[in-house]
Coordinates of C-alpha atoms and ligand atoms in Angstrom, one line a residue:
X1 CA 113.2 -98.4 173.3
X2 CA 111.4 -101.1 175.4
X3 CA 113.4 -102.6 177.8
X4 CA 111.3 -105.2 179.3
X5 CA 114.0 -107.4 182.0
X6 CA 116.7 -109.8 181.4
X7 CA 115.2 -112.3 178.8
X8 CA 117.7 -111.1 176.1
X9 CA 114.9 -111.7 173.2
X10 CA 112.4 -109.3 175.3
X11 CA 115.6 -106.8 175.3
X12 CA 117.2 -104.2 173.6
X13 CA 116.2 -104.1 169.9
X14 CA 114.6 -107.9 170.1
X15 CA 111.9 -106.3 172.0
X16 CA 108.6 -105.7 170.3
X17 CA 107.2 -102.4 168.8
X18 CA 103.3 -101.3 169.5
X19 CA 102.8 -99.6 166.6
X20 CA 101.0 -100.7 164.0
X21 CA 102.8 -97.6 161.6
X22 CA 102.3 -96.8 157.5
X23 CA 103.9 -93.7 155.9
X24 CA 105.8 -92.0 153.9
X25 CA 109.8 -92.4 154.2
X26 CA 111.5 -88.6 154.4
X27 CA 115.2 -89.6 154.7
X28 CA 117.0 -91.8 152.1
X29 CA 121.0 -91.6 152.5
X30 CA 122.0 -92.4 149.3
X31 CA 119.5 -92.9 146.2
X32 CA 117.5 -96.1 145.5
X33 CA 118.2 -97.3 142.3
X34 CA 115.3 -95.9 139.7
X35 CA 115.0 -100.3 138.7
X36 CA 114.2 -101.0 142.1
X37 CA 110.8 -101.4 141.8
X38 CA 109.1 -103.4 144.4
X39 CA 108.1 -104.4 148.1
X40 CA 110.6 -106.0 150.7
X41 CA 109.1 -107.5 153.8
X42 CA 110.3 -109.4 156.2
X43 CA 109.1 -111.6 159.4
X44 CA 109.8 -112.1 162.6
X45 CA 108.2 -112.7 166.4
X46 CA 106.6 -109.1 168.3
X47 CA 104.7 -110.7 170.9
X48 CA 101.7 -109.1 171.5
X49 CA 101.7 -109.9 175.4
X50 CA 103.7 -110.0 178.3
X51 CA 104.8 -114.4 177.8
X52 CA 103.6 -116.3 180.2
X53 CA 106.5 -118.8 181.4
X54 CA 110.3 -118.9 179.8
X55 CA 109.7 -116.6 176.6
X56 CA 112.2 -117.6 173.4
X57 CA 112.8 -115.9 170.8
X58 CA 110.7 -118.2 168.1
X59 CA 107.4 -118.0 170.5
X60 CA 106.6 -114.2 169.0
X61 CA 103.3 -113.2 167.8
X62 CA 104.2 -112.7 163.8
X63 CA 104.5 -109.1 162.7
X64 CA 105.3 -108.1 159.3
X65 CA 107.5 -104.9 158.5
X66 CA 107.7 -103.6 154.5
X67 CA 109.0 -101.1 152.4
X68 CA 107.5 -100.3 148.9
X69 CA 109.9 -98.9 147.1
X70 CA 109.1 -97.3 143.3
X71 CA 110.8 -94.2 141.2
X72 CA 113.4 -93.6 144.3
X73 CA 111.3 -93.4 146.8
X74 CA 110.0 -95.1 149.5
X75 CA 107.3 -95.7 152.3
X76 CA 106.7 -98.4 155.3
X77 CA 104.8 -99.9 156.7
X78 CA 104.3 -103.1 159.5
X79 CA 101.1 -104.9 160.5
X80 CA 100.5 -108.1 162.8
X81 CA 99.9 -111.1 161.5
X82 CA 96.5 -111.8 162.8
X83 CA 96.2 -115.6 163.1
X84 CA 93.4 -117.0 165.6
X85 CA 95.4 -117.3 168.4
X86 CA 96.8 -113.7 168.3
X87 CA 92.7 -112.1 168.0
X88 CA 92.0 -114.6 171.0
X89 CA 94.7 -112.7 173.2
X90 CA 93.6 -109.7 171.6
X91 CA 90.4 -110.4 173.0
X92 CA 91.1 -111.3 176.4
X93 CA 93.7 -108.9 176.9
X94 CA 96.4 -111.4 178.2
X95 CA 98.9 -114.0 176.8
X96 CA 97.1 -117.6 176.6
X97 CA 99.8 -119.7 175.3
X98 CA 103.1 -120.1 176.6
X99 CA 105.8 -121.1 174.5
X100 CA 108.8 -123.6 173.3
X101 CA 110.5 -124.0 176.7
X102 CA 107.1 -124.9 178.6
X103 CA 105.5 -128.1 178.5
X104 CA 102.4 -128.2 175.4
X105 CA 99.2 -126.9 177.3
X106 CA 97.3 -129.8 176.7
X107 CA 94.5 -128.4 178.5
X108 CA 93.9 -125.6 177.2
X109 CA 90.4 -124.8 175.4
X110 CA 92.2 -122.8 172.5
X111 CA 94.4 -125.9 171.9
X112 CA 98.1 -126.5 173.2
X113 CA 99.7 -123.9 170.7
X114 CA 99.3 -121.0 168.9
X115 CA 99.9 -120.6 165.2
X116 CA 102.3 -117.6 165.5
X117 CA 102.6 -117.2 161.5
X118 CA 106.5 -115.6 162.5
X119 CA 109.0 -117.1 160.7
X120 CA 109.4 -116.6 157.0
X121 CA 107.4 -115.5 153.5
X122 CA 107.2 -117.1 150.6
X123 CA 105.6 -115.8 147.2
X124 CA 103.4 -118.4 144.9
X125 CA 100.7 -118.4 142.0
X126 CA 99.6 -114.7 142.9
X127 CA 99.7 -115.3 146.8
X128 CA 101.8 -113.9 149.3
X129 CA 101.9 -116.9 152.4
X130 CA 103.2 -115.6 156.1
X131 CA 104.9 -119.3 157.5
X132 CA 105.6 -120.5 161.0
X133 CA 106.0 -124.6 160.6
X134 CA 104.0 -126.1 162.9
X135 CA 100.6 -125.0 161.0
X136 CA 98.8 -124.1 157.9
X137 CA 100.3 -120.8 156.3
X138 CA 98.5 -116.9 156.5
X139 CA 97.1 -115.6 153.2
X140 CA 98.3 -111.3 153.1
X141 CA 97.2 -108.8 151.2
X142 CA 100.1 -106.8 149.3
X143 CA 100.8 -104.0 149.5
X144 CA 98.8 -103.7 152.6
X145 CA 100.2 -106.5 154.7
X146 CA 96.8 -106.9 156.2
X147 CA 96.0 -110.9 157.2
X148 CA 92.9 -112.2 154.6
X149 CA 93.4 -115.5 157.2
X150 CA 94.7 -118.9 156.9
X151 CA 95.4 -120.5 153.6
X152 CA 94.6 -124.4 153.0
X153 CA 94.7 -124.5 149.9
X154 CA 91.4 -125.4 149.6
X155 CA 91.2 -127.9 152.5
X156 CA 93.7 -130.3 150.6
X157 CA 96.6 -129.2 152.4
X158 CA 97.4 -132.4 155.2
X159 CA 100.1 -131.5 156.9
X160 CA 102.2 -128.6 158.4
X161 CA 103.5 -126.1 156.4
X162 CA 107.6 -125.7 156.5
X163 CA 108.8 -121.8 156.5
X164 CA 110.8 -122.6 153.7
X165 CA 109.3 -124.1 150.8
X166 CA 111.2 -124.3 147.3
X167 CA 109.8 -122.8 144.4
X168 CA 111.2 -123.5 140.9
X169 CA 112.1 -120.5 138.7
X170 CA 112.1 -122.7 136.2
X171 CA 108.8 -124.7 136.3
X172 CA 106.9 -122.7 138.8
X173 CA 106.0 -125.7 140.9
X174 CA 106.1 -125.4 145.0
X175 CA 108.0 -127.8 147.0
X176 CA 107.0 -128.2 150.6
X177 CA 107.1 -130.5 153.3
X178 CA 105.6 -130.8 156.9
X179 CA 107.1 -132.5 159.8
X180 CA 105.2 -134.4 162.5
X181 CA 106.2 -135.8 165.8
X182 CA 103.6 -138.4 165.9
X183 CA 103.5 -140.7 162.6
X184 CA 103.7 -140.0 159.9
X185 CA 107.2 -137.9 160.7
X186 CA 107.3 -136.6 157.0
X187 CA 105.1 -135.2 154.7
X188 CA 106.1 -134.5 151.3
X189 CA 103.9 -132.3 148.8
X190 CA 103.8 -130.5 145.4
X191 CA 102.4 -127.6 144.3
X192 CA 101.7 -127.0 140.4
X193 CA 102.4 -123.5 139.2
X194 CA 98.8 -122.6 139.2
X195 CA 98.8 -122.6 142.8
X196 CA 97.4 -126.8 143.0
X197 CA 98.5 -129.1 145.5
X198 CA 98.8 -132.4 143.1
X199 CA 100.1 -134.8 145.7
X200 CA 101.5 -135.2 149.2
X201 CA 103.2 -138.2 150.6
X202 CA 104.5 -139.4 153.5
X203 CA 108.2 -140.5 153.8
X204 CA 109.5 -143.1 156.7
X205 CA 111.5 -141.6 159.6
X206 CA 113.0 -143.6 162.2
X207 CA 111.7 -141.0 164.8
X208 CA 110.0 -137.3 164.7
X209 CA 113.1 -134.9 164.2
X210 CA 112.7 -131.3 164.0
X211 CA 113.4 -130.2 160.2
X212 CA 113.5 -126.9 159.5
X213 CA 114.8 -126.2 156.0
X214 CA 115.5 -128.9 153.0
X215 CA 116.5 -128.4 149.4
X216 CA 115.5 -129.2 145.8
X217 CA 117.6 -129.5 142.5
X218 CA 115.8 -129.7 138.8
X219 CA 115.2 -133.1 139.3
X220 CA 115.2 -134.0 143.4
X221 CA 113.7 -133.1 147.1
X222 CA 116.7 -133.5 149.5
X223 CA 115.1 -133.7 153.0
X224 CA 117.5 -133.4 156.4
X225 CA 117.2 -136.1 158.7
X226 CA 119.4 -134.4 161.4
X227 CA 119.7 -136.0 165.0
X228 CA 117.3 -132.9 167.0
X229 CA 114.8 -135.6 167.6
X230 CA 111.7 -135.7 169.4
X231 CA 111.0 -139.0 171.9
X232 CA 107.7 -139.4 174.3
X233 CA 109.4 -142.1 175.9
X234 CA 111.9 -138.7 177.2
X235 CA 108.5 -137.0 178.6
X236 CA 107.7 -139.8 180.2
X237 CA 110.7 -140.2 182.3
X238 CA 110.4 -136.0 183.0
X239 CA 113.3 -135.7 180.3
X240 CA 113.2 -132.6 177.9
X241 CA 111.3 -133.6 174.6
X242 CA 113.8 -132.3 172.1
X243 CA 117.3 -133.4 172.4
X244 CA 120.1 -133.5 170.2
X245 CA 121.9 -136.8 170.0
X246 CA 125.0 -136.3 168.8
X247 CA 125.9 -139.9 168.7
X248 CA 123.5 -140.3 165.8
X249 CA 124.3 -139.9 162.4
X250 CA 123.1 -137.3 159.8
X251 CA 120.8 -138.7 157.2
X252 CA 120.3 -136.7 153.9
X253 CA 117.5 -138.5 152.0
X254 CA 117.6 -137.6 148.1
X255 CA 113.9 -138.1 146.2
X256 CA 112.6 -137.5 142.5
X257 CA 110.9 -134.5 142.6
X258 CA 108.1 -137.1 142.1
X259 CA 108.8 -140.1 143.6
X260 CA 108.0 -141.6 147.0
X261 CA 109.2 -143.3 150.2
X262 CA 110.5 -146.3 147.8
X263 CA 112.4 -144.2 145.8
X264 CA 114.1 -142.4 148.4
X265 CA 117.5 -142.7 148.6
X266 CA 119.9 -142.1 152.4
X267 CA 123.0 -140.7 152.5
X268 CA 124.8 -140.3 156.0
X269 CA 126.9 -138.0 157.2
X270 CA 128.7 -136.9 160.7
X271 CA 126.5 -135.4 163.0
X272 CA 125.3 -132.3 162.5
X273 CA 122.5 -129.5 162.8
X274 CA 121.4 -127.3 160.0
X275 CA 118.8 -124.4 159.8
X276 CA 119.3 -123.1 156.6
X277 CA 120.4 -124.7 153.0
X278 CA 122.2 -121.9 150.8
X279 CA 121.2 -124.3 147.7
X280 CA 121.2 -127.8 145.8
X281 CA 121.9 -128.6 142.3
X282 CA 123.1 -132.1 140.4
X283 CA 126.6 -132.4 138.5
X284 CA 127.3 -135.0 136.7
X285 CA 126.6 -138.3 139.2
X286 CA 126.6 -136.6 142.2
X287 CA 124.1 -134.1 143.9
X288 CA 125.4 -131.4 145.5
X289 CA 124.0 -129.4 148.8
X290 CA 125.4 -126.3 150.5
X291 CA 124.4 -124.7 153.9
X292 CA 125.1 -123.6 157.1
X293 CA 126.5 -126.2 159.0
X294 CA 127.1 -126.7 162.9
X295 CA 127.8 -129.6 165.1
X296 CA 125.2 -129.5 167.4
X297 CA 122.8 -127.5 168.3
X298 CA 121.3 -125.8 171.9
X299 CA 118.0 -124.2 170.3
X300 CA 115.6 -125.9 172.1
X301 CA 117.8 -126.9 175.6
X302 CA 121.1 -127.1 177.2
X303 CA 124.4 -128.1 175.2
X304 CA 127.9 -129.0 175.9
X305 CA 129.5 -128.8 173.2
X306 CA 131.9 -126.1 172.9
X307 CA 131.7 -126.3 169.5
X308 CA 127.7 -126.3 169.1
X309 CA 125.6 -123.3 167.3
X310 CA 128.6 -121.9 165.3
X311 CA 127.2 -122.1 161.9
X312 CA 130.0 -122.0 158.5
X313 CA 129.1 -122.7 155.4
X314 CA 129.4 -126.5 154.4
X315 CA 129.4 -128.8 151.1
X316 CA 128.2 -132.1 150.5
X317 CA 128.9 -134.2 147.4
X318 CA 126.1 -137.4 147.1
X319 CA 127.9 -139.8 145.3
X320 CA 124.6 -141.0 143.3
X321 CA 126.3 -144.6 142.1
X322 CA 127.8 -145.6 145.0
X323 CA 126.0 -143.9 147.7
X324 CA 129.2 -142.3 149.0
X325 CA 129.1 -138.6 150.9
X326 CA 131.6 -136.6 150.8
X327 CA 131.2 -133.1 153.4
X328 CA 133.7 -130.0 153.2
X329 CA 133.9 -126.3 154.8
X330 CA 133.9 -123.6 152.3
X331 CA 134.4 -120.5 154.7
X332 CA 136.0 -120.1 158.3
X333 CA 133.3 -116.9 159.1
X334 CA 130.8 -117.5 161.5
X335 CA 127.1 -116.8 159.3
X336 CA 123.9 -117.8 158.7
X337 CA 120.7 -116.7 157.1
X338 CA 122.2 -117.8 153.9
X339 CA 120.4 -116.9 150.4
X340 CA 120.9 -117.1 146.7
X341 CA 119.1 -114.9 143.8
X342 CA 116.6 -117.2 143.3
X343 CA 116.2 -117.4 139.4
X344 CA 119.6 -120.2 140.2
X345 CA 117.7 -122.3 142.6
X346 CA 118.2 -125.5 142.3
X347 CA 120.5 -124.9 139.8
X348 CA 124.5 -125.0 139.9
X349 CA 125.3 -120.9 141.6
X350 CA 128.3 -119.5 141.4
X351 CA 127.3 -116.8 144.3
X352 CA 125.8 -117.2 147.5
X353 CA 125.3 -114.2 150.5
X354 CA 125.1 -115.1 154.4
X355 CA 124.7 -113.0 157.3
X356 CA 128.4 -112.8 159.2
X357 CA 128.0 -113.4 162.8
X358 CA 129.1 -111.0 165.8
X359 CA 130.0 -114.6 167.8
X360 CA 128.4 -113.6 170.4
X361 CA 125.3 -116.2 172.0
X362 CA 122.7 -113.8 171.0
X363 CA 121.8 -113.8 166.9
X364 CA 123.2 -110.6 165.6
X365 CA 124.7 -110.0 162.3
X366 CA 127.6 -107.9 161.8
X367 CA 127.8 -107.6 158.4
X368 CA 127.0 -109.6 154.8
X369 CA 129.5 -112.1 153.0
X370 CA 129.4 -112.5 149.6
X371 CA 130.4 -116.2 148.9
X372 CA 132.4 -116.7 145.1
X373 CA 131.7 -120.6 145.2
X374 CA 133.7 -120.8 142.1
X375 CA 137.0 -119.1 142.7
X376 CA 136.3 -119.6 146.9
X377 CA 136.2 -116.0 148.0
X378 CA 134.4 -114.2 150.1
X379 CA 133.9 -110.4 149.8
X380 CA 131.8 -108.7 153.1
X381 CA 130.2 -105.6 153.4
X382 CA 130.1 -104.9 157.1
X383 CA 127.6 -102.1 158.9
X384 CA 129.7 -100.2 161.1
X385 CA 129.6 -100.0 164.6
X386 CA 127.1 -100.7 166.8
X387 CA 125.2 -101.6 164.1
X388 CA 123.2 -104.8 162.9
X389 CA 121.2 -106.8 160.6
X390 CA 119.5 -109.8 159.5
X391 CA 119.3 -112.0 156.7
X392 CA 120.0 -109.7 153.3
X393 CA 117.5 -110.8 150.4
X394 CA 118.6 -111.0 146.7
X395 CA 116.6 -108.4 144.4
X396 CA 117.6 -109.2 141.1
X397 CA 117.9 -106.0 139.0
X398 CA 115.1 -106.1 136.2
X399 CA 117.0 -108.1 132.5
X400 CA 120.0 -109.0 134.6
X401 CA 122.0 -111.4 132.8
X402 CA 124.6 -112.0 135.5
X403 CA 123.5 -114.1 138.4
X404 CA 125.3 -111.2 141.2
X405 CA 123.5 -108.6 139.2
X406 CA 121.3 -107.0 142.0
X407 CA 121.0 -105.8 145.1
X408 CA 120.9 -106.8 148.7
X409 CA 118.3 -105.6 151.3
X410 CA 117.9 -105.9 155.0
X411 CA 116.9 -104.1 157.8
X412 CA 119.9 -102.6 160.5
X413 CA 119.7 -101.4 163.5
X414 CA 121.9 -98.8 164.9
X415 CA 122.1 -99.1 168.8
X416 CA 124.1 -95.9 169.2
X417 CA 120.7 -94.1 167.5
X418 CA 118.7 -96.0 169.0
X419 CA 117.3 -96.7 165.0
X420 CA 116.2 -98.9 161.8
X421 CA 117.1 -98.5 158.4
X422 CA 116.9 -100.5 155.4
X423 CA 120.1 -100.6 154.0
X424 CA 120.4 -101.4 150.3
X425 CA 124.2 -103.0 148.9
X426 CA 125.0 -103.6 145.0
X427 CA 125.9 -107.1 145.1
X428 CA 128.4 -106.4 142.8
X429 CA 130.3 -103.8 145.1
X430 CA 130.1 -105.4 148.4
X431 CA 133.0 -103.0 150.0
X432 CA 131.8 -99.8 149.0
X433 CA 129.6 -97.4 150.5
X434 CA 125.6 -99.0 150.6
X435 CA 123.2 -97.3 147.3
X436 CA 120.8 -96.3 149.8
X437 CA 120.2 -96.2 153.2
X438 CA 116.4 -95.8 153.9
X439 CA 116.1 -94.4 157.4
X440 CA 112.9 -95.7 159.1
X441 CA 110.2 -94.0 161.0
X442 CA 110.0 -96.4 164.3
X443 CA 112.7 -99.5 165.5
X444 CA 112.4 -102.6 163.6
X445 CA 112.8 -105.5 166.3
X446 CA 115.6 -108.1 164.8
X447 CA 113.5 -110.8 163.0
X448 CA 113.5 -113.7 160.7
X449 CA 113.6 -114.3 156.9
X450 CA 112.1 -111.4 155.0
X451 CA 111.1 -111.3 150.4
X452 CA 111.7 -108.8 147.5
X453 CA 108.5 -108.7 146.0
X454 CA 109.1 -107.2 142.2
X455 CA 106.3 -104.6 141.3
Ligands
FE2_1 FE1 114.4 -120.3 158.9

């Protein structure tokens, strides 16, 4: 293991690997199911360099870690994501950027930031797209996880590209947005299922806000106006740039899929932060939302509030006639990271999975909760001790015709090995002992949002 000094996300099993490894997998605990026939890949920051300045954990050069997995058995591999900025470093043999907690390097020649490309995945008309929101998506090659560079569509893509764009299982379409901190604040686009981009709009903000996630039903974009704004008038008096004002409302702005800033409706809400939305879907007048909730957050700075960064899952009721919201917890556990199987997206799910926190202030994940939205139950599989994950992704078991009917994959890391594995749960036996436990052939840093691929 690389221990590189006491930035906790340059530490332990955050610290990057070297390796760039592919091979065969020798040692599988358990047995991959025979219908498991596909690719899972996942994420996160493995900085190339030693950072220059305060390093945080987003500010990682992306690296991509997957396992192929066909006829019960399986092999990995992990490549960098090679954006521009990453071959210029490779290049000059150094770190060029610095990151989030340093002030934008206006002047330097390769631009104030790198497009790390670290963050999620997403999977759309044929193309597999690496995301890191600031910039234009990564085009990779699958199954080789090589970079084929970036991917704009065509040079009609306008704006930043969020790491979580919505895809319809129903009508194949692509939801995405980009946020700005200079006007426009909000970009709002569609993708037809053939891989188009047939419009993008801009929606009014008051100010820039970091947005991370949003949220689509059949018939509506949801987009999270939440108070982590973004304020020159702060940089000009020395102040940090981001700050979360917890004395401003939340605003959740409700849109036909294609409508515009005049059909946009606002519904507020206490202050809050959110990363991550579990999922949207309408019911009868109202629209419903559900995701990881917390009442402030300390991501990008300092925070007092005792309460801040403990995310539980939340739901909000948009009272469509009279424009009346109605917010609720739906689980005291601490968890993020939350996802659905996909084929209900946008649609009313009866199960949802997070990623149970250890409470501690660094990210690890002590287990996975299985969320019964209907009956309001929750069922966890936890890793054992000394042992953690990341988020667990939904693979759908080929002519399911239950929605829970599947599996759920994530990498874990045992400290007391000093190892990764991929650990594979049936989603319908979350206490029992895992299918499979695919036991990797190098450390796989803890990461971001990761995608089941189906062969
Ligand atoms: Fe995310």
């Amino acid at each position: 293991m690389v221990t590189t000094g006491i930035n906790p996300y340059l530490d332990g099993n955050f610290a990057p690997v070297q390796e760039e490894v592919t091979t065969e997998i020798q040692s599988i605990i358990g047995e991959l199911p025979p219908d498991l026939s596909g690719m899972f890949v996942r994420n996160g920051p493995n900085p190339q360099f030693p950072p220059i300045g305060a390093y945080h954990w987003f500010d990682g050069d992306g690296m991509l870690h997957g396992v192929r997995i066909q006829g019960g058995q399986a092999s990995y591999r992990n490549r960098y994501i090679r954006t521009q900025g990453f071959e210029i470093e490779r290049k000059e043999g150094k770190a060029i950027w610095s990151g989030l907690l340093e002030p934008p390097q206006i002047n330097n020649p390769y631009g104030p930031y790198k497009n790390v490309a670290n963050t999620a995945l997403v999977w759309h008309a044929g193309q597999l797209l690496a995301l890191w929101e600031g910039g234009v998506p990564h085009a990779i090659q699958v199954p080789e996880l090589d970079t084929i560079g970036e991917y704009t569509y065509n040079q009609q893509l306008k704006s930043a590209f969020t790491a979580h764009p919505k895809v319809d299982p129903v009508t194949g379409e692509m939801m995405f947005f980009g946020y700005s901190f200079s006007p426009p604040y909000l970009q709002s686009s569609v993708v037809s299922s053939q891989g188009q981009i047939q419009r993008t709009i801009p929606i009014d903000l008051p100010m820039g806000v970091m947005m991370h996630d949003f949220a689509i039903t059949a018939n509506y974009t949801i987009f999270l106006d939440l108070p982590l704004t973004f304020s020159m008038e702060r940089i000009q008096r020395g102040e940090p740039m981001m700050m979360f004002e917890a004395d401003k409302p939340s605003r959740f702005g409700i849109m036909p899929r294609h409508g515009d800033n005049r059909s946009i409706r606002w519904f507020e809400a206490p202050s809050c932060y959110i990363f991550h939305t579990l999922n949207a879907y309408e019911q009868g007048d109202e629209v419903i939302l559900i995701a990881c909730r917390m009442s402030s957050t300390s991501v990008l700075g300092e925070s007092s509030d005792p309460q801040g960064d403990i995310p539980r899952l939340h739901r909000w009721r948009f009272h469509l006639p009279s424009g009346t919201t109605q917010e609720e917890p739906l689980d005291d556990h601490v968890s993020e990271f939350p996802r659905i199987n996909e084929n209900w997206l946008g649609r009313p799910n009866r199960y949802g999975y997070t990623s149970k926190m250890a409470g501690d202030r660094l990210p690890l994940f002590t287990g996975i909760i299985k969320h019964d939205l209907q009956q309001n139950r929750q069922y966890i599989h936890e890793f054992g001790s000394g042992r953690f994950g990341g988020e667990a992704v939904f693979a759908p078991r080929p002519g399911a015709t239950q929605e829970d009917e599947g599996w759920l994959i994530t990498f874990v890391y045992d400290s007391h090995q000093d190892c990764s594995e991929l650990l594979v749960v049936n989603a319908q036996d979350m206490t029992g002992e895992p299918v499979a436990r695919v036991i990797l052939p190098q450390r796989v840093p803890y990461g971001f949002h990761g995608i089941w691929l189906e062969e």
